[in-house]
XYZ file of C-alpha atoms in Angstrom:
650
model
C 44.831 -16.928 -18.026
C 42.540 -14.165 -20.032
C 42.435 -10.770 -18.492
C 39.101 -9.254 -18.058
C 38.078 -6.539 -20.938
C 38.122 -4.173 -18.300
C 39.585 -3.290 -14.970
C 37.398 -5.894 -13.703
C 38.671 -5.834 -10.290
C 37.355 -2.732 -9.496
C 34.153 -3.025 -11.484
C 33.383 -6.702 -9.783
C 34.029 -5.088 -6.221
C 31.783 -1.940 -7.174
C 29.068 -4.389 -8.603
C 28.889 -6.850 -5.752
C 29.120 -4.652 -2.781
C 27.144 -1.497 -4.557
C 24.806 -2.221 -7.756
C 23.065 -5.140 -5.750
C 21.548 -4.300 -2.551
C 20.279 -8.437 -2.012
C 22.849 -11.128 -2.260
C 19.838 -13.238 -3.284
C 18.903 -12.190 -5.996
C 21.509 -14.181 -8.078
C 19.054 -16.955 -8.716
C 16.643 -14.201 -10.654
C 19.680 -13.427 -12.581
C 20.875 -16.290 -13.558
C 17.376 -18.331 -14.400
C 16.742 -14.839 -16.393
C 19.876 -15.049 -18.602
C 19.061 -19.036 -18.921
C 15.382 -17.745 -20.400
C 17.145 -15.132 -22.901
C 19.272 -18.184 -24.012
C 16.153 -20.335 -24.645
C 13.943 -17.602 -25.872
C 16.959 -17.158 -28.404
C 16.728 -20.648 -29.958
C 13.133 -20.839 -29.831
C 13.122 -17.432 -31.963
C 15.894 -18.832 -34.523
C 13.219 -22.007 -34.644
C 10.546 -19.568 -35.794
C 12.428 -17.942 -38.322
C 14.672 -20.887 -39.863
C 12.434 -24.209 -40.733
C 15.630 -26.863 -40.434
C 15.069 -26.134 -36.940
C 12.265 -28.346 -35.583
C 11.940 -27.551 -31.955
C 8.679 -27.193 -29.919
C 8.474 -25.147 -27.251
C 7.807 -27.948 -24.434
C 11.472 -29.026 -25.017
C 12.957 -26.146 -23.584
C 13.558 -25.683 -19.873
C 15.682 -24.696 -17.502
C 17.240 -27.302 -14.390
C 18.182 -25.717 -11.075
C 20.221 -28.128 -9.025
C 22.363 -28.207 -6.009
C 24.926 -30.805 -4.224
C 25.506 -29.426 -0.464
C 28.697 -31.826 0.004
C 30.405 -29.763 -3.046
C 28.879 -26.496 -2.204
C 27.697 -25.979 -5.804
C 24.727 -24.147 -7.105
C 24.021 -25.236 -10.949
C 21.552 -23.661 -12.976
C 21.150 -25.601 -16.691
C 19.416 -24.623 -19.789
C 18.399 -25.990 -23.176
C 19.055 -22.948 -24.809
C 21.123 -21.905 -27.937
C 24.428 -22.164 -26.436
C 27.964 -20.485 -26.795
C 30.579 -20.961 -28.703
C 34.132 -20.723 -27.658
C 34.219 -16.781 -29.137
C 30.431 -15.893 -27.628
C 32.008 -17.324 -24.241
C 34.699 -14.536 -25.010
C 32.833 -11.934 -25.954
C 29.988 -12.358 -23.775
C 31.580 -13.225 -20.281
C 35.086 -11.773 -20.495
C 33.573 -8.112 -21.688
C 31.783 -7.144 -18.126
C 28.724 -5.400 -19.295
C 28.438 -6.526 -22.640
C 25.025 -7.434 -23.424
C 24.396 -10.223 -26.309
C 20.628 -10.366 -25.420
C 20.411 -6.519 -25.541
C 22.233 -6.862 -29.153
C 20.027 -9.147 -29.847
C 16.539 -7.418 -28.998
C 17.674 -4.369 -30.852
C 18.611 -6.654 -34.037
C 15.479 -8.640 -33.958
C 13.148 -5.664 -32.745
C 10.726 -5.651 -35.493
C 10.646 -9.754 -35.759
C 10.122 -10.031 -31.851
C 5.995 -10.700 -30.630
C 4.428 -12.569 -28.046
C 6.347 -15.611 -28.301
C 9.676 -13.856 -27.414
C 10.473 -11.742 -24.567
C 14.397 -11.463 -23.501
C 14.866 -9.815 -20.170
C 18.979 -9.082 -20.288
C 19.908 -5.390 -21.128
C 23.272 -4.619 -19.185
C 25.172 -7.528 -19.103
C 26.093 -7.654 -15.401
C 23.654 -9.940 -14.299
C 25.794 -13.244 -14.746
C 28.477 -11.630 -12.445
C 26.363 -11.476 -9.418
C 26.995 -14.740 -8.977
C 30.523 -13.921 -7.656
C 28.227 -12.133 -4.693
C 27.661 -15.578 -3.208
C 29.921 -17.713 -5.521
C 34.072 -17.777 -4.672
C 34.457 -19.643 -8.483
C 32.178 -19.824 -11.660
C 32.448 -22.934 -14.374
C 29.922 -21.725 -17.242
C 30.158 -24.813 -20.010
C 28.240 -24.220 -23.046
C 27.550 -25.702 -26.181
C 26.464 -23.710 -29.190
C 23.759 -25.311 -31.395
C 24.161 -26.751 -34.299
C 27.842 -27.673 -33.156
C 29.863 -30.116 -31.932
C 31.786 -28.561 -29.507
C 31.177 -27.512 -25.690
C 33.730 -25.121 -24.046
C 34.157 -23.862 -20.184
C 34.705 -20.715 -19.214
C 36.094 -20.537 -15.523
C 36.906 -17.703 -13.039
C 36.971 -16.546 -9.233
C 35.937 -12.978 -10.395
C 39.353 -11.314 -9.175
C 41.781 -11.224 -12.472
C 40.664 -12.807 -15.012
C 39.497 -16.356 -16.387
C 40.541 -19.104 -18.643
C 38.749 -20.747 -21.264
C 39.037 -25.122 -22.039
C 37.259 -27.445 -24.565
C 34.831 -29.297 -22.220
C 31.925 -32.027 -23.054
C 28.488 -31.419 -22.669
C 25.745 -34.065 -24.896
C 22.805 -31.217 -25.355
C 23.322 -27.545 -27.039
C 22.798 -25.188 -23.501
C 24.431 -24.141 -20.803
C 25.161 -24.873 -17.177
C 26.418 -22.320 -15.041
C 28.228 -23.967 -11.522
C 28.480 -22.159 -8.776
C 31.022 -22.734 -5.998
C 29.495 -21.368 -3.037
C 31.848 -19.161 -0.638
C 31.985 -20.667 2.584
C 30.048 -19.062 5.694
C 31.668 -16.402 7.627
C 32.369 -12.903 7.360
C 32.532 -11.148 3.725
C 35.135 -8.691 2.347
C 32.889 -5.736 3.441
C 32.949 -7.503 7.307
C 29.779 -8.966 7.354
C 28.599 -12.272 8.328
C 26.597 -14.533 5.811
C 24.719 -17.869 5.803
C 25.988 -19.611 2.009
C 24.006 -22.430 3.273
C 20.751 -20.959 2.786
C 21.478 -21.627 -0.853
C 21.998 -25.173 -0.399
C 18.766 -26.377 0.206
C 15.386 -27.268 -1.718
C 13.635 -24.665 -0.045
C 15.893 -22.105 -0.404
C 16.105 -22.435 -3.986
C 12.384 -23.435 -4.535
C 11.515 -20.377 -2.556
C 13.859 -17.942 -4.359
C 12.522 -19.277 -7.781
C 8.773 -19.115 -6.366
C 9.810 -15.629 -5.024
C 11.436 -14.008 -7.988
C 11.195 -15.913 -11.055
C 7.629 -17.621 -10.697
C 6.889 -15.848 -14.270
C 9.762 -17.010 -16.312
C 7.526 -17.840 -19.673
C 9.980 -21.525 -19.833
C 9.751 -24.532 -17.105
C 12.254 -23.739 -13.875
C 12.950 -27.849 -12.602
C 13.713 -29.371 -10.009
C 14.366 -32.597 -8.407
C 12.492 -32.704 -5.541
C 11.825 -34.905 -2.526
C 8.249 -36.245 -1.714
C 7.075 -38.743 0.250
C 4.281 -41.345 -1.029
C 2.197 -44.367 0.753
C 3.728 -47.873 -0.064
C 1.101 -50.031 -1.655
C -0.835 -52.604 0.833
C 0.767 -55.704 0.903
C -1.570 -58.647 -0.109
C -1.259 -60.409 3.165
C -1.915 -57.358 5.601
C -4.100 -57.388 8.537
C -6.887 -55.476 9.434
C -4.739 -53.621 11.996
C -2.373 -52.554 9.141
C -1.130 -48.985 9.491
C -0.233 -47.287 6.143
C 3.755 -46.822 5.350
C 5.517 -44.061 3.680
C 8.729 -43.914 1.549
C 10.344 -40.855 0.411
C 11.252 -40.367 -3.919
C 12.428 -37.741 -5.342
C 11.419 -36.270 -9.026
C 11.620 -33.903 -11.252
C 8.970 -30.918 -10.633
C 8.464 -27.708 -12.384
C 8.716 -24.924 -9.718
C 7.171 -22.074 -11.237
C 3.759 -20.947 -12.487
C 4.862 -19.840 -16.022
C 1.956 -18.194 -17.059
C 0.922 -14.946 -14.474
C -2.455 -14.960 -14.372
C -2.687 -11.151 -15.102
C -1.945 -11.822 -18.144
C -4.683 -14.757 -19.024
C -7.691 -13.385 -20.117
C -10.435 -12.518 -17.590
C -12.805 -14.826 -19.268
C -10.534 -17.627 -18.587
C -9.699 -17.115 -14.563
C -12.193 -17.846 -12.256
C -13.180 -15.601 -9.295
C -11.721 -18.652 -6.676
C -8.607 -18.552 -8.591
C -8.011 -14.709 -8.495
C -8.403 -15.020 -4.663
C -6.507 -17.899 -4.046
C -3.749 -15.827 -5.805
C -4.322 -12.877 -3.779
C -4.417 -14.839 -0.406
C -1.222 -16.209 -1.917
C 1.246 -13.893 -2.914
C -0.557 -11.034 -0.477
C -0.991 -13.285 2.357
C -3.806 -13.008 3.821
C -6.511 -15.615 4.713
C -9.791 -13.793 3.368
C -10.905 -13.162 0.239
C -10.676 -9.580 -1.168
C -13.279 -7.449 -1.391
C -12.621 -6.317 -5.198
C -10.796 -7.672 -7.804
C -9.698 -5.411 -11.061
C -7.388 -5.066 -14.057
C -5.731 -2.876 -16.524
C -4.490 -4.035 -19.732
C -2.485 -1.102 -21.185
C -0.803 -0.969 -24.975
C 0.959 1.978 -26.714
C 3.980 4.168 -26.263
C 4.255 2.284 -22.365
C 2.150 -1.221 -22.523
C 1.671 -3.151 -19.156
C -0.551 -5.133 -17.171
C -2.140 -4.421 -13.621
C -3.812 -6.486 -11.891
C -5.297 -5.047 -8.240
C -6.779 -6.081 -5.187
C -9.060 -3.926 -2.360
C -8.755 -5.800 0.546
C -12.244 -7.102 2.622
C -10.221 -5.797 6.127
C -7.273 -4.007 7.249
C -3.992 -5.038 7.743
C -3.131 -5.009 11.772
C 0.153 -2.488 10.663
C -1.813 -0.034 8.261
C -1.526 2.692 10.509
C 2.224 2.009 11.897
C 5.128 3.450 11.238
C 6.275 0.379 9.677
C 3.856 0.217 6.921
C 5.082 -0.301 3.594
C 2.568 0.539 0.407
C 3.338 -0.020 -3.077
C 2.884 -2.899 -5.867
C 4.864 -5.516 -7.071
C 6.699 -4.665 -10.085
C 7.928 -7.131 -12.377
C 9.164 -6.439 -15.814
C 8.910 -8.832 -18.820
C 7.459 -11.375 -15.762
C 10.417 -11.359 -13.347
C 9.838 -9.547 -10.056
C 12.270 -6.483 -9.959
C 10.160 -4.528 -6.459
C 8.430 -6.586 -3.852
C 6.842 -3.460 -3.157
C 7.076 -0.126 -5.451
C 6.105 2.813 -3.414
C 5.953 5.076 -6.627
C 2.809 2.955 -7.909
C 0.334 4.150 -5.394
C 0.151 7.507 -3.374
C -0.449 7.212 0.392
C -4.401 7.621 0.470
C -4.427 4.058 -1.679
C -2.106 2.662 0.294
C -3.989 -0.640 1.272
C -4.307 -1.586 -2.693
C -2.467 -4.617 -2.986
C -1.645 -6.104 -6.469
C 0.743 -5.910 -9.740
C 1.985 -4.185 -12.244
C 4.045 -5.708 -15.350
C 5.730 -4.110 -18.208
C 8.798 -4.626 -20.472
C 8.500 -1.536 -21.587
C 10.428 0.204 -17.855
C 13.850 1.617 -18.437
C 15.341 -0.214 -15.255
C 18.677 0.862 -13.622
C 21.729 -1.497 -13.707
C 20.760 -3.664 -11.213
C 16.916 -4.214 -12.307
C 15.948 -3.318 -8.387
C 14.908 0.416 -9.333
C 14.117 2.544 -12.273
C 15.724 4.386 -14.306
C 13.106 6.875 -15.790
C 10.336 7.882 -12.864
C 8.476 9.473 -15.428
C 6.874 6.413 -16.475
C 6.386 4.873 -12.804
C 4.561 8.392 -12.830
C 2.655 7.978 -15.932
C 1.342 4.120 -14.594
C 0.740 5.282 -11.157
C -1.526 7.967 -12.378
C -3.894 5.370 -14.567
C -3.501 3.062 -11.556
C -4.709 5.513 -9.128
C -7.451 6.871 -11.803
C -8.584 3.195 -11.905
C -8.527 2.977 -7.960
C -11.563 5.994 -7.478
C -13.316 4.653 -10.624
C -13.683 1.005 -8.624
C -14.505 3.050 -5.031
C -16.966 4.902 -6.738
C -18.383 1.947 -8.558
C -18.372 0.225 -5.130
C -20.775 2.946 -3.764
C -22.998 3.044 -5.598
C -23.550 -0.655 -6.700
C -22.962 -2.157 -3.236
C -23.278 0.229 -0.677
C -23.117 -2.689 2.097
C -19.489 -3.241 1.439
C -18.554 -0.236 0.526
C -19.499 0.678 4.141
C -17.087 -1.740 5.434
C -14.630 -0.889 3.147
C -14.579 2.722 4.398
C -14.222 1.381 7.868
C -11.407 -0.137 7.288
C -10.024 2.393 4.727
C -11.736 5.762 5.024
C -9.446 7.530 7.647
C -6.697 7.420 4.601
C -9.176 8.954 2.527
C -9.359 11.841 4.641
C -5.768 11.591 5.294
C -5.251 11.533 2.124
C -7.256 15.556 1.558
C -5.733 16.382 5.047
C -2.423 16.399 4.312
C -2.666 17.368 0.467
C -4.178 20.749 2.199
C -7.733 19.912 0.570
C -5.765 19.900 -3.107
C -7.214 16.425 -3.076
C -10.595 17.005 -2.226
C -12.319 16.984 -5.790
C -11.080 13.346 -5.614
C -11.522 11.659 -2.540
C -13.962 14.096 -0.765
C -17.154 12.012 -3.011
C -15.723 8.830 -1.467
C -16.104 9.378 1.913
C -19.293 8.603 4.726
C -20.074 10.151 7.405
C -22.977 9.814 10.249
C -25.915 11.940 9.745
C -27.904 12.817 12.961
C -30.916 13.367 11.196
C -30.966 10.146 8.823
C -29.192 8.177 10.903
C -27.292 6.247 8.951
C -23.643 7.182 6.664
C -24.122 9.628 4.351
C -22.111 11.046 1.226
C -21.545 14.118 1.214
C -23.649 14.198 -2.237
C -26.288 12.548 -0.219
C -26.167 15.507 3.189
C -26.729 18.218 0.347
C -29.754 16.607 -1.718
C -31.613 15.996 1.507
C -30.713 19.424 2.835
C -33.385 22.245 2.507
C -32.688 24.948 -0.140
C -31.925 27.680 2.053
C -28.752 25.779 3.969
C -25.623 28.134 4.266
C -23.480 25.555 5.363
C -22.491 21.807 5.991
C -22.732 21.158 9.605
C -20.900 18.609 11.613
C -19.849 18.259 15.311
C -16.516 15.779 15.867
C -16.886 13.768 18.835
C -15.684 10.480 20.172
C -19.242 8.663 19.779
C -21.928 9.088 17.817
C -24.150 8.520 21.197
C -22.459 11.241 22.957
C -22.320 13.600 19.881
C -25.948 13.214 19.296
C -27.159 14.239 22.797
C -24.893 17.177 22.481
C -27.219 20.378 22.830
C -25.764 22.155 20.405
C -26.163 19.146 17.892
C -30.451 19.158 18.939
C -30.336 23.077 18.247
C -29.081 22.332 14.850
C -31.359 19.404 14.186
C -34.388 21.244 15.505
C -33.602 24.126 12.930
C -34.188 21.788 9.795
C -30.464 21.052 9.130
C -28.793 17.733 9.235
C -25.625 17.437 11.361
C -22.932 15.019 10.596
C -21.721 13.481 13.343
C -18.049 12.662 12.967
C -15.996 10.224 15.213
C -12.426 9.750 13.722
C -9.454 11.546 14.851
C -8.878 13.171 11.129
C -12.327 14.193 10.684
C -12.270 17.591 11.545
C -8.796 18.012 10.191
C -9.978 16.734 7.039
C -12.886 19.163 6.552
C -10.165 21.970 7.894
C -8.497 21.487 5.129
C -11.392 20.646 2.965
C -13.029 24.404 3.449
C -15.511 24.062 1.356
C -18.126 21.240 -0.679
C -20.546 21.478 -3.366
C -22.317 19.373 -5.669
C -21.286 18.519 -8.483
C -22.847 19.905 -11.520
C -25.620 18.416 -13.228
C -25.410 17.949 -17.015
C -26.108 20.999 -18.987
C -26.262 23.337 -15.801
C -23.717 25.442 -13.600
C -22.310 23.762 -10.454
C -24.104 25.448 -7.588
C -22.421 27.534 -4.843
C -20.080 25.081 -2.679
C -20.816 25.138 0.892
C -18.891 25.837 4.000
C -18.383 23.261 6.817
C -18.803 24.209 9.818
C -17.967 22.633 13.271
C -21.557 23.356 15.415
C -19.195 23.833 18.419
C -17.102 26.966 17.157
C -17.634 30.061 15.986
C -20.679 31.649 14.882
C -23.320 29.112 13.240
C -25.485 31.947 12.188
C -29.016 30.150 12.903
C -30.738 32.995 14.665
C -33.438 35.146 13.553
C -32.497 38.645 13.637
C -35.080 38.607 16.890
C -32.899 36.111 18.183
C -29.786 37.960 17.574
C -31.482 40.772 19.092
C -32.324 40.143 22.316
C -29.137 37.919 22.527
C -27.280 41.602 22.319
C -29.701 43.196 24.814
C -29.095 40.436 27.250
C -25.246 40.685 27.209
C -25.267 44.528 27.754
C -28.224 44.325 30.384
C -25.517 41.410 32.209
C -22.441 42.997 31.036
C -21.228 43.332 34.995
C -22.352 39.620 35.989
C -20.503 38.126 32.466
C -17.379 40.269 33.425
C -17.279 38.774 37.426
C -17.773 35.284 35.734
C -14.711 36.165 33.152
C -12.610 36.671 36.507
C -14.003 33.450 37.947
C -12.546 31.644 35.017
C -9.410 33.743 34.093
C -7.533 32.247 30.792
C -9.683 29.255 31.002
C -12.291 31.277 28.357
C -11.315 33.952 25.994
C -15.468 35.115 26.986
C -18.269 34.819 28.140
C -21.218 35.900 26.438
C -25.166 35.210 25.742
C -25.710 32.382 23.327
C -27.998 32.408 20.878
C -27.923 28.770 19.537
C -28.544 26.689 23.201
C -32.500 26.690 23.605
C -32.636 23.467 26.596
C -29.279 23.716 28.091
C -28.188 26.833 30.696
C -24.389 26.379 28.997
C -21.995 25.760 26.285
C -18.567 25.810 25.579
C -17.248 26.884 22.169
C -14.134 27.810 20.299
C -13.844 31.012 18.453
C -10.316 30.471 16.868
C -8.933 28.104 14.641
C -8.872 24.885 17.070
C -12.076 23.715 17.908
C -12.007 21.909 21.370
C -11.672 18.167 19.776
C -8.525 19.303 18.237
C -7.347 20.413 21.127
C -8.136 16.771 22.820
C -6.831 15.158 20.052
C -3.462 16.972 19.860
C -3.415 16.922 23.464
C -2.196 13.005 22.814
C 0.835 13.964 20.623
C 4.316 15.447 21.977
C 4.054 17.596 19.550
C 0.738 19.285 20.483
C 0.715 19.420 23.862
C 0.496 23.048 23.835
C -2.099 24.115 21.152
C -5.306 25.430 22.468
C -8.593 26.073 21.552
C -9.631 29.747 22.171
C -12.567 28.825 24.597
C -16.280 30.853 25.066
C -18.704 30.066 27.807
C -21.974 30.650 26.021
C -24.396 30.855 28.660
C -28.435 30.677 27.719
C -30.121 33.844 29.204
C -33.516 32.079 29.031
C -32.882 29.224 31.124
C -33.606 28.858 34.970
C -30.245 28.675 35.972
C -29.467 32.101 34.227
C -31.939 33.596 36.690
C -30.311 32.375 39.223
C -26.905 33.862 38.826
C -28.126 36.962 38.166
C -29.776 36.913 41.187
C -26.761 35.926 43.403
C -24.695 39.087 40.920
C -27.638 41.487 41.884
C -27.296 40.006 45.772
C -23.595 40.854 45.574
C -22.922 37.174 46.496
C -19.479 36.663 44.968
C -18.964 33.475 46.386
C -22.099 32.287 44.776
C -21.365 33.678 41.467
C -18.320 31.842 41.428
C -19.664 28.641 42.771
C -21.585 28.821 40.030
C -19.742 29.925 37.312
C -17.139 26.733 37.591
C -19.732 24.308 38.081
C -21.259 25.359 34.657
C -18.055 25.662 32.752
C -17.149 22.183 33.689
C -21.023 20.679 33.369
C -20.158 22.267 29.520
C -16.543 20.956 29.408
C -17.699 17.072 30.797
C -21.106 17.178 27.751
C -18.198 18.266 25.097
C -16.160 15.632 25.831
C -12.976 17.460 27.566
C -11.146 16.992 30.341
C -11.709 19.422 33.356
C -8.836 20.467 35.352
C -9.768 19.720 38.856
C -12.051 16.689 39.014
C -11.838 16.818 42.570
C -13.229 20.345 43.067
C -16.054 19.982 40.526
C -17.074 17.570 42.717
C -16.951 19.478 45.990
C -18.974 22.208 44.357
C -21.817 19.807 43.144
C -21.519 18.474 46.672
C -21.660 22.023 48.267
C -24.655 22.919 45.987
C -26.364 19.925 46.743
C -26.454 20.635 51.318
């Protein structure tokens, strides 16, 4: 027996139980070191003329026999001779197909692509495999040899037959039961035309040669001459020899030459999902780091986007073999319903082809991807506003996620891509759109965030808004508000030739200071809170912490009350944080705004004047809640509210 050119214990143990993370992924290996072999021949066939060898005879055989427990994948490629076998399977991590891309670099085009670099991938086999028998036969010779080892010492090395130059590689599958690192595996799943056919489909669709296999089918037997009318068709089962996968990814064919069915059909596919997409684009990418994208905007939303569980990213596959189901790095979190692929043999891939080596090219990709992402939004919007609108139902709140959690550094991106209600239009808006249509002498961008658009737009704070010339946007999803929090500001962008005008601030009609009133306004506003200062104090006892104030508004003109919030959390923070653990406890710094020219103003002063303080307070909670229940918030004692309405009502 032939020791190992290494300690190849410890290496074997460290590659099976730590490089590979998927025991399955032997298959990709293996069919991938099968291609290098046949991409090898077919390259010596371009470059020496003896050889006459088209491409359609090379292939590669996967094949299995469940009573032996073997697992045999065959090739028609150049073959080893007795040293190669040596060199190239008793060195652990010796790469001939690496030596061989950097000897042929400059010779190498379309028609060649080898996928090896490390040399390890052949011994994942020993992952599911408790003996290898690799018998090869070198072309152009007349010998075959087998190389055979259980991966622990060492292996031996025999003259063998074989007709054809190639090379099969047998696997002896470990029987089921517990593994050295004490877990439990199913070897059977290997044994099996759908396990195979669906690891090849899976991982290896791409190869650029034929993947076979025999296959069992079942056909109708011909009708016999003498049947009867009430003859009832018969089946036999056949097997035969079928070419698993698709060769040829279809990012890679020319647009001109895939039709629009069979990009979705591919999408439903390998995404799976049963309706069509609502956008289909590419990216064909050559230079210092050439690959090929091809991407997908879903027509509707995944039932998990918003779960915990959700998993965003690409399939990466270099030189056509699938190395990430799903690469994270591709796509940042406010794209992260883009489905799709991205292909390169350019990436520098770690040992075990699962991850990457350099990031700084997943960066480099990822930031044309998601540059190629907002360039088909935008093109979306304004080509085909209909389904853009449903694609920002489905999407938008990651938009805004997206600028909510960047702390508005992503706003000069995504903020042009999002809708939103306008009050005074009444349909979605841009933001582009709110400013053209607003009058010259706007200070701000006004919104109100609500639950429904119904209940937002009878607000009376939204009417005193509307009825001042200014558009309101009238904003219904949970991030809304935290969006244009973090937003601060918007402005138009500049025209050509001219200076981008003054950006805008947005402003929540329910807190703060809205700065609508005329100076007349303002005025008697003042005059009314120091003429009432003694009847606002007894009503800031009635209410206690409930209200940081209470003061004379100068924004309500039809209804007696408002409540508003003069810090940082407006009150449908405070009701949406009031669902998390988390937020329980945050607050919105609450103002009664009462309307000093309504009826029911009169009245309270009256019962202050009367030095009725049972009134006043009667009063006083009946209006804070009347304001609380037209906001949208909770009041504290449902029960009481009623008894006062009652009360008022005998």
């Amino acid at each position: 027996m032939r020791k190992f050119k290494t300690e190849s214990k410890k290496l074997l143990d460290l590659m099976i139980n730590s490089i590979y993370t998927n025991r399955e992924i032997f298959l990709r290996e293996l069919i991938s070191n099968a291609s290098d072999a046949v991409d090898k021949l077919y390259f010596k066939s371009l470059t020496d003329k003896e050889i006459q060898l088209g491409k359609d005879e090379l292939a590669i055989q996967v094949s299995f026999d469940k009573d032996a427990r073997t697992v045999t994948v065959s090739d028609s490629g150049i073959g080893m001779t007795k040293d190669e076998l040596d060199r190239n399977l008793g060195t652990i991590a010796h790469s001939d197909s690496m030596a061989f891309k950097m000897d042929n670099a400059e010779s190498q085009g379309d028609d060649v692509d080898i996928i090896g670099q490390f040399g390890v991938g052949f011994y994942s086999a020993f992952m599911v495999a408790k003996s290898v028998r690799v018998v090869s036969k070198a072309y152009g010779s007349d010998e075959a040899w087998a190389w055979e080892s259980d991966g622990v010492e060492g292996y031996t090395i025999s003259e063998a037959t074989r007709e054809d130059h190639g090379t099969d590689v047998i696997l002896t599958l470990k029987d089921n039961g517990e593994n050295s690192d004490g877990t439990g595996e199913n070897y059977d799943t290997f044994l099996s035309e759908y396990g195979l056919k669906s690891l090849i489909k899976r991982y290896s669709n791409y190869v650029r040669y034929p993947v076979q296999m025999e296959v069992s089918k079942t056909r109708e037997k011909p009708k016999p001459e003498d049947a009867g009318d009430d003859y009832k068709p018969e089946y036999e089962s056949y097997t035969e020899i079928d070419t698993i996968n698709s060769m040829i990814p279809i990012w890679k064919r020319s647009k001109s030459e895939v039709t629009e069915e069979e990009y979705n059909e591919f999408y439903k596919t390998d995404f799976h999902d049963f309706a069509d997409p609502a956008r289909t684009f590419s990216i064909h990418a050559e230079g210092a780091l050439s690959y090929d994208a091809l991407l997908f905007i879903p027509s509707r939303a995944p039932y998990d986007l918003y779960s915990k569980d959700f998993k965003k990213g690409l399939a990466l596959y270099s030189s056509n073999v699938l190395i990430m189901e799903k690469c994270e790095e591709l796509l940042p979190d406010h794209y992260n319903f883009v489905r799709g692929v991205v292909d390169s043999q350019d990436l520098q891939l770690n040992i075990s082809r699962e991850t990457l080596q350099h990031n700084s090219q997943l960066r480099a990709i990822a930031k044309k991807v998601e540059k190629k992402i907002t360039a088909e939004l935008k093109k979306m919007r304004d080509n085909d506003r209909e389904e853009y609108e449903r694609f920002f139902e489905n999407f938008g709140r990651g938009l805004e996620y997206g600028i909510y959690t960047s702390y508005g550094m992503l706003k000069d991106e995504l903020a042009e891509l999002l809708l939103f209600y306008s009050a005074k239009q009444q349909k979605l808006v841009t933001l582009d759109e709110y400013l053209e249509a607003a009058p010259a002498d706007q200070k701000a961008i006004y919104y109100a965030a609500g639950e429904s658009i119904d209940r937002l737009a009878k607000m009376p704070i939204v009417n005193t808004v509307l009825a001042k010339g200014y558009d309101v946007l009238l904003c219904t999803r949970d991030v809304d508000e935290f969006c244009f929090t973090a937003m601060m500001t918007y402005g138009r962008a500049a025209a050509e030739g001219e200076d981008a005008p003054e950006p805008l601030e947005l402003k929540n009609v329910a807190s703060g200071e809205l700065d609508l009133a005329t100076e007349e306004e303002k005025k008697e506003a003042e005059e009314a809170t120091k003429e009432n200062e003694a009847l606002f104090t007894a009503m800031k006892d009635v209410l206690g912490d409930a209200v940081s104030s209470v003061t004379v508004s100068s924004r309500l003109t039809d209804a007696p009350a408002c409540v508003t919030a003069a810090g940082p959390v407006s009150l449908e923070m405070e009701r949406i944080l009031a669902q998390t653990p988390d937020g329980a406890d945050m607050k919105s710094e609450r103002v009664l705004e009462i309307n000093a020219k309504h009826a029911v103003f009169d009245v309270l002063k009256a019962a202050q004047e009367a030095g009725d303080a049972d009134k006043v307070k009667l009063y006083t909670e009946v209006l804070y809640n009347q304001a609380l229940i037209v906001e949208g918030m909770p009041i504290d004692d449902p029960v009481a509210y009623a008894n006062a309405v009652t009360k008022l009502m005998a």
